[in-house]
PDB file of C-alpha atoms in Angstrom:
ATOM      1  CA  MET M 766    -194.903  -0.917  64.943  1.00  0.00           C
ATOM      2  CA  LYS M 767    -194.021  -4.436  64.485  1.00  0.00           C
ATOM      3  CA  ASN M 768    -193.800  -4.372  60.961  1.00  0.00           C
ATOM      4  CA  LEU M 769    -191.449  -1.594  61.143  1.00  0.00           C
ATOM      5  CA  ASN M 770    -189.117  -3.255  63.630  1.00  0.00           C
ATOM      6  CA  ILE M 771    -189.026  -6.492  61.258  1.00  0.00           C
ATOM      7  CA  GLN M 772    -187.747  -3.979  58.301  1.00  0.00           C
ATOM      8  CA  PHE M 773    -185.191  -2.251  60.807  1.00  0.00           C
ATOM      9  CA  ASP M 774    -183.769  -5.452  61.689  1.00  0.00           C
ATOM     10  CA  LYS M 775    -183.675  -6.736  58.033  1.00  0.00           C
ATOM     11  CA  LYS M 776    -181.572  -3.710  57.221  1.00  0.00           C
ATOM     12  CA  SER M 777    -179.433  -4.101  60.249  1.00  0.00           C
ATOM     13  CA  VAL M 778    -178.609  -7.685  59.286  1.00  0.00           C
ATOM     14  CA  LYS M 779    -178.267  -6.550  55.590  1.00  0.00           C
ATOM     15  CA  ARG M 780    -175.645  -3.576  56.552  1.00  0.00           C
ATOM     16  CA  VAL M 781    -173.750  -5.789  58.894  1.00  0.00           C
ATOM     17  CA  ALA M 782    -173.578  -8.743  56.442  1.00  0.00           C
ATOM     18  CA  GLU M 783    -172.253  -6.119  53.845  1.00  0.00           C
ATOM     19  CA  ASN M 784    -169.713  -4.731  56.270  1.00  0.00           C
ATOM     20  CA  VAL M 785    -168.726  -8.254  56.817  1.00  0.00           C
ATOM     21  CA  CYS M 786    -168.989  -9.901  53.474  1.00  0.00           C
ATOM     22  CA  TYR M 787    -167.491  -7.339  51.229  1.00  0.00           C
ATOM     23  CA  PRO M 788    -164.140  -7.284  53.209  1.00  0.00           C
ATOM     24  CA  LEU M 789    -163.767 -10.900  53.259  1.00  0.00           C
ATOM     25  CA  ILE M 790    -164.344 -11.161  49.473  1.00  0.00           C
ATOM     26  CA  ALA M 791    -161.750  -8.583  49.073  1.00  0.00           C
ATOM     27  CA  LEU M 792    -159.097  -9.993  51.664  1.00  0.00           C
ATOM     28  CA  GLY M 793    -159.942 -13.768  49.432  1.00  0.00           C
ATOM     29  CA  VAL M 794    -159.382 -11.885  45.970  1.00  0.00           C
ATOM     30  CA  VAL M 795    -155.892 -10.446  47.637  1.00  0.00           C
ATOM     31  CA  LEU M 796    -154.925 -13.897  49.055  1.00  0.00           C
ATOM     32  CA  ALA M 797    -155.830 -15.632  45.910  1.00  0.00           C
ATOM     33  CA  VAL M 798    -153.536 -13.131  43.462  1.00  0.00           C
ATOM     34  CA  TRP M 799    -150.757 -13.326  46.141  1.00  0.00           C
ATOM     35  CA  ALA M 800    -150.884 -17.360  45.845  1.00  0.00           C
ATOM     36  CA  ILE M 801    -151.055 -17.389  42.519  1.00  0.00           C
ATOM     37  CA  VAL M 802    -148.395 -14.844  41.577  1.00  0.00           C
ATOM     38  CA  ALA M 803    -145.986 -16.850  44.068  1.00  0.00           C
ATOM     39  CA  LYS M 804    -146.890 -20.122  42.486  1.00  0.00           C
ATOM     40  CA  VAL M 805    -145.704 -18.707  39.333  1.00  0.00           C
ATOM     41  CA  LYS M 806    -142.931 -17.355  40.597  1.00  0.00           C
ATOM     42  CA  ASP M 807    -142.220 -20.226  42.620  1.00  0.00           C
ATOM     43  CA  ASN M 808    -139.026 -18.646  44.470  1.00  0.00           C
ATOM     44  CA  ALA M 809    -139.911 -18.139  48.590  1.00  0.00           C
ATOM     45  CA  LEU M 810    -136.900 -16.113  48.851  1.00  0.00           C
ATOM     46  CA  VAL M 811    -138.622 -13.680  46.626  1.00  0.00           C
ATOM     47  CA  LEU M 812    -142.411 -13.980  47.528  1.00  0.00           C
ATOM     48  CA  PRO M 813    -143.371 -16.981  50.033  1.00  0.00           C
ATOM     49  CA  MET M 814    -146.770 -18.428  49.953  1.00  0.00           C
ATOM     50  CA  PRO M 815    -149.439 -16.670  52.041  1.00  0.00           C
ATOM     51  CA  ASP M 816    -149.558 -19.263  54.595  1.00  0.00           C
ATOM     52  CA  VAL M 817    -146.304 -19.296  55.642  1.00  0.00           C
ATOM     53  CA  VAL M 818    -146.678 -15.461  55.999  1.00  0.00           C
ATOM     54  CA  ILE M 819    -149.587 -15.862  58.084  1.00  0.00           C
ATOM     55  CA  VAL M 820    -148.227 -18.480  60.199  1.00  0.00           C
ATOM     56  CA  ARG M 821    -144.857 -16.341  60.794  1.00  0.00           C
ATOM     57  CA  PHE M 822    -147.771 -13.370  61.730  1.00  0.00           C
ATOM     58  CA  PHE M 823    -149.541 -15.064  64.340  1.00  0.00           C
ATOM     59  CA  ARG M 824    -145.944 -16.300  65.650  1.00  0.00           C
ATOM     60  CA  LEU M 825    -144.927 -12.695  66.239  1.00  0.00           C
ATOM     61  CA  GLY M 826    -147.178 -12.385  68.947  1.00  0.00           C
ATOM     62  CA  GLY M 827    -145.124 -14.068  71.568  1.00  0.00           C
ATOM     63  CA  GLU M 828    -141.754 -13.193  70.102  1.00  0.00           C
ATOM     64  CA  GLU M 829    -139.398 -11.337  72.290  1.00  0.00           C
ATOM     65  CA  GLY M 830    -139.766  -7.461  72.317  1.00  0.00           C
ATOM     66  CA  PHE M 831    -142.761  -7.607  70.014  1.00  0.00           C
ATOM     67  CA  TRP M 832    -144.971  -5.470  72.244  1.00  0.00           C
ATOM     68  CA  ARG M 833    -142.519  -3.154  73.026  1.00  0.00           C
ATOM     69  CA  ALA M 834    -141.655  -2.137  69.572  1.00  0.00           C
ATOM     70  CA  VAL M 835    -145.371  -1.984  68.592  1.00  0.00           C
ATOM     71  CA  ALA M 836    -146.091   0.214  71.842  1.00  0.00           C
ATOM     72  CA  SER M 837    -142.955   2.173  71.055  1.00  0.00           C
ATOM     73  CA  SER M 838    -144.444   3.258  67.650  1.00  0.00           C
ATOM     74  CA  LEU M 839    -148.005   3.785  68.945  1.00  0.00           C
ATOM     75  CA  LEU M 840    -146.597   6.309  71.269  1.00  0.00           C
ATOM     76  CA  ARG M 841    -144.481   8.264  69.062  1.00  0.00           C
ATOM     77  CA  THR M 842    -147.902   8.244  66.860  1.00  0.00           C
ATOM     78  CA  LEU M 843    -149.914   9.328  69.609  1.00  0.00           C
ATOM     79  CA  ILE M 844    -147.631  12.160  70.716  1.00  0.00           C
ATOM     80  CA  ALA M 845    -147.273  13.709  67.229  1.00  0.00           C
ATOM     81  CA  PHE M 846    -151.054  13.220  66.537  1.00  0.00           C
ATOM     82  CA  VAL M 847    -152.364  14.690  69.759  1.00  0.00           C
ATOM     83  CA  THR M 848    -149.763  17.640  69.309  1.00  0.00           C
ATOM     84  CA  SER M 849    -150.647  17.991  65.668  1.00  0.00           C
ATOM     85  CA  PHE M 850    -154.801  18.183  66.471  1.00  0.00           C
ATOM     86  CA  ALA M 851    -154.281  20.713  69.806  1.00  0.00           C
ATOM     87  CA  PHE M 852    -152.334  23.150  67.306  1.00  0.00           C
ATOM     88  CA  ALA M 853    -154.158  22.522  64.335  1.00  0.00           C
ATOM     89  CA  LEU M 854    -157.549  23.118  66.340  1.00  0.00           C
ATOM     90  CA  LEU M 855    -156.056  25.963  68.252  1.00  0.00           C
ATOM     91  CA  PHE M 856    -154.701  27.904  65.195  1.00  0.00           C
ATOM     92  CA  ALA M 857    -157.709  27.005  63.211  1.00  0.00           C
ATOM     93  CA  SER M 858    -159.986  29.097  65.967  1.00  0.00           C
ATOM     94  CA  ILE M 859    -157.627  31.635  65.592  1.00  0.00           C
ATOM     95  CA  GLY M 860    -157.499  32.024  62.127  1.00  0.00           C
ATOM     96  CA  GLY M 861    -161.199  31.770  61.993  1.00  0.00           C
ATOM     97  CA  VAL M 862    -161.159  35.004  64.530  1.00  0.00           C
ATOM     98  CA  PHE M 863    -158.354  36.399  63.088  1.00  0.00           C
ATOM     99  CA  LYS M 864    -158.276  36.406  59.247  1.00  0.00           C
ATOM    100  CA  PRO M 865    -154.669  37.686  58.973  1.00  0.00           C
ATOM    101  CA  PHE M 866    -153.387  35.083  61.124  1.00  0.00           C
ATOM    102  CA  HIS M 867    -154.761  32.470  58.746  1.00  0.00           C
ATOM    103  CA  ARG M 868    -153.155  34.512  55.631  1.00  0.00           C
ATOM    104  CA  VAL M 869    -149.765  34.501  57.400  1.00  0.00           C
ATOM    105  CA  LEU M 870    -149.948  30.720  58.437  1.00  0.00           C
ATOM    106  CA  SER M 871    -151.816  29.411  55.179  1.00  0.00           C
ATOM    107  CA  PRO M 872    -148.574  29.724  52.979  1.00  0.00           C
ATOM    108  CA  ILE M 873    -146.574  27.590  55.650  1.00  0.00           C
ATOM    109  CA  VAL M 874    -149.205  25.303  55.745  1.00  0.00           C
ATOM    110  CA  THR M 875    -149.387  24.756  51.828  1.00  0.00           C
ATOM    111  CA  ILE M 876    -145.644  24.251  51.751  1.00  0.00           C
ATOM    112  CA  LEU M 877    -145.806  21.578  54.415  1.00  0.00           C
ATOM    113  CA  ARG M 878    -148.614  19.606  52.487  1.00  0.00           C
ATOM    114  CA  ALA M 879    -146.670  19.865  49.581  1.00  0.00           C
ATOM    115  CA  ALA M 880    -143.438  18.616  51.154  1.00  0.00           C
ATOM    116  CA  PRO M 881    -142.244  14.860  50.142  1.00  0.00           C
ATOM    117  CA  THR M 882    -142.700  12.852  53.150  1.00  0.00           C
ATOM    118  CA  VAL M 883    -139.081  11.272  52.423  1.00  0.00           C
ATOM    119  CA  ALA M 884    -137.755  14.661  51.924  1.00  0.00           C
ATOM    120  CA  VAL M 885    -139.320  15.558  55.361  1.00  0.00           C
ATOM    121  CA  ILE M 886    -137.542  12.802  57.021  1.00  0.00           C
ATOM    122  CA  LEU M 887    -133.888  13.089  55.632  1.00  0.00           C
ATOM    123  CA  ILE M 888    -133.978  16.988  56.481  1.00  0.00           C
ATOM    124  CA  MET M 889    -134.954  16.354  60.124  1.00  0.00           C
ATOM    125  CA  TYR M 890    -132.748  13.543  60.060  1.00  0.00           C
ATOM    126  CA  ALA M 891    -129.741  15.759  60.059  1.00  0.00           C
ATOM    127  CA  PHE M 892    -130.806  17.826  63.080  1.00  0.00           C
ATOM    128  CA  LEU M 893    -132.769  15.503  65.701  1.00  0.00           C
ATOM    129  CA  ASN M 894    -132.070  12.055  66.933  1.00  0.00           C
ATOM    130  CA  ASN M 895    -134.320   9.314  65.625  1.00  0.00           C
ATOM    131  CA  ASN M 896    -136.676   8.742  68.348  1.00  0.00           C
ATOM    132  CA  THR M 897    -137.891  12.856  68.100  1.00  0.00           C
ATOM    133  CA  MET M 898    -137.358  13.121  64.830  1.00  0.00           C
ATOM    134  CA  ALA M 899    -140.157  10.624  64.117  1.00  0.00           C
ATOM    135  CA  VAL M 900    -142.686  12.652  66.416  1.00  0.00           C
ATOM    136  CA  VAL M 901    -141.897  15.563  64.579  1.00  0.00           C
ATOM    137  CA  VAL M 902    -142.002  14.302  61.238  1.00  0.00           C
ATOM    138  CA  GLY M 903    -145.287  12.889  62.029  1.00  0.00           C
ATOM    139  CA  PHE M 904    -146.688  16.337  63.392  1.00  0.00           C
ATOM    140  CA  LEU M 905    -145.162  17.881  60.161  1.00  0.00           C
ATOM    141  CA  ILE M 906    -147.476  15.632  57.862  1.00  0.00           C
ATOM    142  CA  ALA M 907    -150.497  15.728  59.961  1.00  0.00           C
ATOM    143  CA  PHE M 908    -150.505  19.162  60.913  1.00  0.00           C
ATOM    144  CA  PRO M 909    -151.474  20.943  57.698  1.00  0.00           C
ATOM    145  CA  ILE M 910    -154.010  18.275  56.684  1.00  0.00           C
ATOM    146  CA  MET M 911    -155.780  18.867  60.203  1.00  0.00           C
ATOM    147  CA  TYR M 912    -155.599  22.439  60.252  1.00  0.00           C
ATOM    148  CA  SER M 913    -157.345  23.230  56.456  1.00  0.00           C
ATOM    149  CA  ALA M 914    -159.999  20.786  57.514  1.00  0.00           C
ATOM    150  CA  PHE M 915    -160.595  22.374  60.980  1.00  0.00           C
ATOM    151  CA  TYR M 916    -160.188  25.789  59.767  1.00  0.00           C
ATOM    152  CA  SER M 917    -162.747  24.746  56.807  1.00  0.00           C
ATOM    153  CA  ALA M 918    -164.823  23.531  59.799  1.00  0.00           C
ATOM    154  CA  VAL M 919    -164.714  26.791  61.963  1.00  0.00           C
ATOM    155  CA  THR M 920    -165.495  28.909  59.332  1.00  0.00           C
ATOM    156  CA  GLY M 921    -168.232  27.294  58.416  1.00  0.00           C
ATOM    157  CA  VAL M 922    -170.088  27.420  61.567  1.00  0.00           C
ATOM    158  CA  ASP M 923    -173.777  28.845  61.311  1.00  0.00           C
ATOM    159  CA  LYS M 924    -173.322  32.571  61.296  1.00  0.00           C
ATOM    160  CA  ASP M 925    -176.802  33.230  62.412  1.00  0.00           C
ATOM    161  CA  LEU M 926    -176.489  30.599  65.634  1.00  0.00           C
ATOM    162  CA  VAL M 927    -172.986  32.468  66.343  1.00  0.00           C
ATOM    163  CA  GLU M 928    -175.267  35.773  66.110  1.00  0.00           C
ATOM    164  CA  MET M 929    -178.061  34.595  68.226  1.00  0.00           C
ATOM    165  CA  SER M 930    -175.728  32.875  70.850  1.00  0.00           C
ATOM    166  CA  LYS M 931    -174.280  36.575  71.354  1.00  0.00           C
ATOM    167  CA  LEU M 932    -177.267  38.097  71.302  1.00  0.00           C
ATOM    168  CA  TYR M 933    -178.887  35.921  74.325  1.00  0.00           C
ATOM    169  CA  LYS M 934    -175.458  37.005  75.809  1.00  0.00           C
ATOM    170  CA  VAL M 935    -174.511  33.000  75.949  1.00  0.00           C
ATOM    171  CA  SER M 936    -171.139  32.906  77.983  1.00  0.00           C
ATOM    172  CA  PRO M 937    -168.024  31.985  75.527  1.00  0.00           C
ATOM    173  CA  LEU M 938    -167.590  28.428  77.178  1.00  0.00           C
ATOM    174  CA  ASP M 939    -171.143  27.673  76.366  1.00  0.00           C
ATOM    175  CA  ARG M 940    -171.035  29.020  72.979  1.00  0.00           C
ATOM    176  CA  ILE M 941    -168.079  26.390  72.062  1.00  0.00           C
ATOM    177  CA  ARG M 942    -169.710  23.604  73.973  1.00  0.00           C
ATOM    178  CA  PHE M 943    -173.418  23.995  72.162  1.00  0.00           C
ATOM    179  CA  VAL M 944    -172.673  26.126  69.040  1.00  0.00           C
ATOM    180  CA  TYR M 945    -169.373  25.534  67.798  1.00  0.00           C
ATOM    181  CA  LEU M 946    -168.350  21.808  68.950  1.00  0.00           C
ATOM    182  CA  PRO M 947    -171.464  20.249  67.409  1.00  0.00           C
ATOM    183  CA  SER M 948    -170.832  22.039  64.071  1.00  0.00           C
ATOM    184  CA  ILE M 949    -167.586  20.966  63.716  1.00  0.00           C
ATOM    185  CA  ALA M 950    -167.553  17.565  65.672  1.00  0.00           C
ATOM    186  CA  ARG M 951    -168.386  15.789  62.434  1.00  0.00           C
ATOM    187  CA  ALA M 952    -165.304  17.143  60.671  1.00  0.00           C
ATOM    188  CA  LEU M 953    -162.753  16.457  63.768  1.00  0.00           C
ATOM    189  CA  PHE M 954    -163.266  12.987  63.956  1.00  0.00           C
ATOM    190  CA  ASP M 955    -163.634  12.395  59.879  1.00  0.00           C
ATOM    191  CA  THR M 956    -160.259  14.337  59.661  1.00  0.00           C
ATOM    192  CA  SER M 957    -159.073  12.600  62.481  1.00  0.00           C
ATOM    193  CA  LYS M 958    -159.540   9.028  61.347  1.00  0.00           C
ATOM    194  CA  SER M 959    -157.797   9.686  57.973  1.00  0.00           C
ATOM    195  CA  THR M 960    -155.040  11.479  59.592  1.00  0.00           C
ATOM    196  CA  LEU M 961    -154.249   9.188  62.538  1.00  0.00           C
ATOM    197  CA  SER M 962    -153.406   6.102  60.567  1.00  0.00           C
ATOM    198  CA  LEU M 963    -151.524   8.301  58.475  1.00  0.00           C
ATOM    199  CA  THR M 964    -149.545   9.501  60.769  1.00  0.00           C
ATOM    200  CA  PHE M 965    -148.720   5.813  62.096  1.00  0.00           C
ATOM    201  CA  LYS M 966    -147.618   5.180  58.689  1.00  0.00           C
ATOM    202  CA  VAL M 967    -145.517   8.026  58.575  1.00  0.00           C
ATOM    203  CA  VAL M 968    -144.041   7.345  61.808  1.00  0.00           C
ATOM    204  CA  VAL M 969    -142.936   3.808  61.017  1.00  0.00           C
ATOM    205  CA  ALA M 970    -141.512   5.076  57.468  1.00  0.00           C
ATOM    206  CA  ALA M 971    -139.384   7.729  59.595  1.00  0.00           C
ATOM    207  CA  GLU M 972    -138.385   4.754  61.868  1.00  0.00           C
ATOM    208  CA  ILE M 973    -137.134   2.550  58.827  1.00  0.00           C
ATOM    209  CA  LEU M 974    -135.013   4.869  57.174  1.00  0.00           C
ATOM    210  CA  THR M 975    -133.408   5.941  60.361  1.00  0.00           C
ATOM    211  CA  SER M 976    -133.640   2.292  61.540  1.00  0.00           C
ATOM    212  CA  VAL M 977    -135.085   2.983  65.293  1.00  0.00           C
ATOM    213  CA  ALA M 978    -134.196   0.213  67.637  1.00  0.00           C
ATOM    214  CA  ALA M 979    -136.897  -1.500  69.251  1.00  0.00           C
ATOM    215  CA  SER M 980    -139.856   0.054  67.193  1.00  0.00           C
ATOM    216  CA  LEU M 981    -142.050  -1.391  64.594  1.00  0.00           C
ATOM    217  CA  GLY M 982    -139.864   0.428  61.673  1.00  0.00           C
ATOM    218  CA  GLY M 983    -136.612  -0.876  63.027  1.00  0.00           C
ATOM    219  CA  LYS M 984    -138.447  -4.632  63.214  1.00  0.00           C
ATOM    220  CA  ILE M 985    -139.326  -4.180  59.581  1.00  0.00           C
ATOM    221  CA  GLN M 986    -135.743  -2.492  58.671  1.00  0.00           C
ATOM    222  CA  THR M 987    -133.970  -5.560  60.445  1.00  0.00           C
ATOM    223  CA  ALA M 988    -136.237  -7.972  58.326  1.00  0.00           C
ATOM    224  CA  TYR M 989    -135.578  -6.100  55.093  1.00  0.00           C
ATOM    225  CA  ALA M 990    -131.416  -6.111  55.903  1.00  0.00           C
ATOM    226  CA  SER M 991    -131.597  -9.761  56.801  1.00  0.00           C
ATOM    227  CA  PHE M 992    -133.682 -10.409  53.531  1.00  0.00           C
ATOM    228  CA  GLU M 993    -136.080 -12.469  55.363  1.00  0.00           C
ATOM    229  CA  ILE M 994    -139.285 -11.925  53.177  1.00  0.00           C
ATOM    230  CA  ALA M 995    -141.743 -13.734  55.229  1.00  0.00           C
ATOM    231  CA  TYR M 996    -140.722 -11.760  58.613  1.00  0.00           C
ATOM    232  CA  LEU M 997    -140.871  -8.683  56.252  1.00  0.00           C
ATOM    233  CA  LEU M 998    -144.535  -9.394  55.504  1.00  0.00           C
ATOM    234  CA  ALA M 999    -145.569 -10.397  58.605  1.00  0.00           C
ATOM    235  CA  TRP M1000    -144.402  -7.239  60.176  1.00  0.00           C
ATOM    236  CA  THR M1001    -145.801  -5.093  56.845  1.00  0.00           C
ATOM    237  CA  ILE M1002    -149.175  -6.841  58.112  1.00  0.00           C
ATOM    238  CA  ILE M1003    -148.785  -6.253  61.683  1.00  0.00           C
ATOM    239  CA  ALA M1004    -148.260  -2.381  60.546  1.00  0.00           C
ATOM    240  CA  ILE M1005    -151.822  -2.445  58.283  1.00  0.00           C
ATOM    241  CA  VAL M1006    -153.689  -4.183  61.311  1.00  0.00           C
ATOM    242  CA  PHE M1007    -152.838  -1.578  64.077  1.00  0.00           C
ATOM    243  CA  SER M1008    -153.278   1.004  61.076  1.00  0.00           C
ATOM    244  CA  PHE M1009    -157.215  -0.158  60.982  1.00  0.00           C
ATOM    245  CA  VAL M1010    -157.077  -0.366  64.705  1.00  0.00           C
ATOM    246  CA  LEU M1011    -156.333   3.489  65.250  1.00  0.00           C
ATOM    247  CA  GLU M1012    -159.413   4.240  62.513  1.00  0.00           C
ATOM    248  CA  ALA M1013    -161.593   1.983  64.323  1.00  0.00           C
ATOM    249  CA  VAL M1014    -160.755   3.773  67.716  1.00  0.00           C
ATOM    250  CA  VAL M1015    -161.585   6.866  66.206  1.00  0.00           C
ATOM    251  CA  MET M1016    -164.697   5.651  64.706  1.00  0.00           C
ATOM    252  CA  LEU M1017    -165.817   4.444  67.868  1.00  0.00           C
ATOM    253  CA  ALA M1018    -164.910   7.588  69.931  1.00  0.00           C
ATOM    254  CA  LYS M1019    -167.023   8.936  67.287  1.00  0.00           C
ATOM    255  CA  LYS M1020    -170.186   6.724  68.058  1.00  0.00           C
ATOM    256  CA  ILE M1021    -169.567   7.503  71.725  1.00  0.00           C
ATOM    257  CA  TRP M1022    -170.133  11.555  70.850  1.00  0.00           C
ATOM    258  CA  GLU M1023    -173.295  10.958  68.999  1.00  0.00           C
ATOM    259  CA  VAL M1024    -174.999   8.628  71.305  1.00  0.00           C
ATOM    260  CA  ALA M1025    -173.978  10.910  74.203  1.00  0.00           C
ATOM    261  CA  ARG M1026    -175.364  14.417  72.625  1.00  0.00           C
TER     262      ARG M1026
END
């Protein structure tokens, strides 16, 4: 037993070391390439050195309107994501039971997945105000991705388990809790992880193209219009950081779910 514990500890340490070391190495490579290119270019107006941008990045937290801009973009993202998640799961469940519904919805989902993001933003811009438009665009991009994944998960549930639950007259609510949810939970979390960060990027892109005030996208647009490259890159890093944060939140929720089961 003692040897097993030591072996387990070694594996845990190795896993943690890999999860920390490899990202740090990747970051170091990116910063090194960035510094070399900036040095060769030798023009801070075009590409400033990493240290200049990093200093600007850490100063953003104390800037007036920073947290309001971030919170505004995150709120739009969450509204778009939660709405997409709810409708995708509902429609996937209906489509899994009633096949004609899926056959009618499937071409619409395919069209939405194929539509270029910028084109969707520009079309929606003609009909909606800036704040609403960013949410709607986020929904239109996230919904087809989640619907396809959720439909595959719902239709992939073990048919024998479903039939057994019906045979033993398990209530519909318990059937959802103990048969369907455990079977589709992994797909729900894994799809949500990538789709949530994608929704955030799409919302920010919509804010940039439509110059939404007091938003992360609006700050990036302002930096671009004033040609402050260090400021622009600092805000871009902020967007990347919060994208990773959103993914981490979903992964934490997945871990909590797995422990609670």
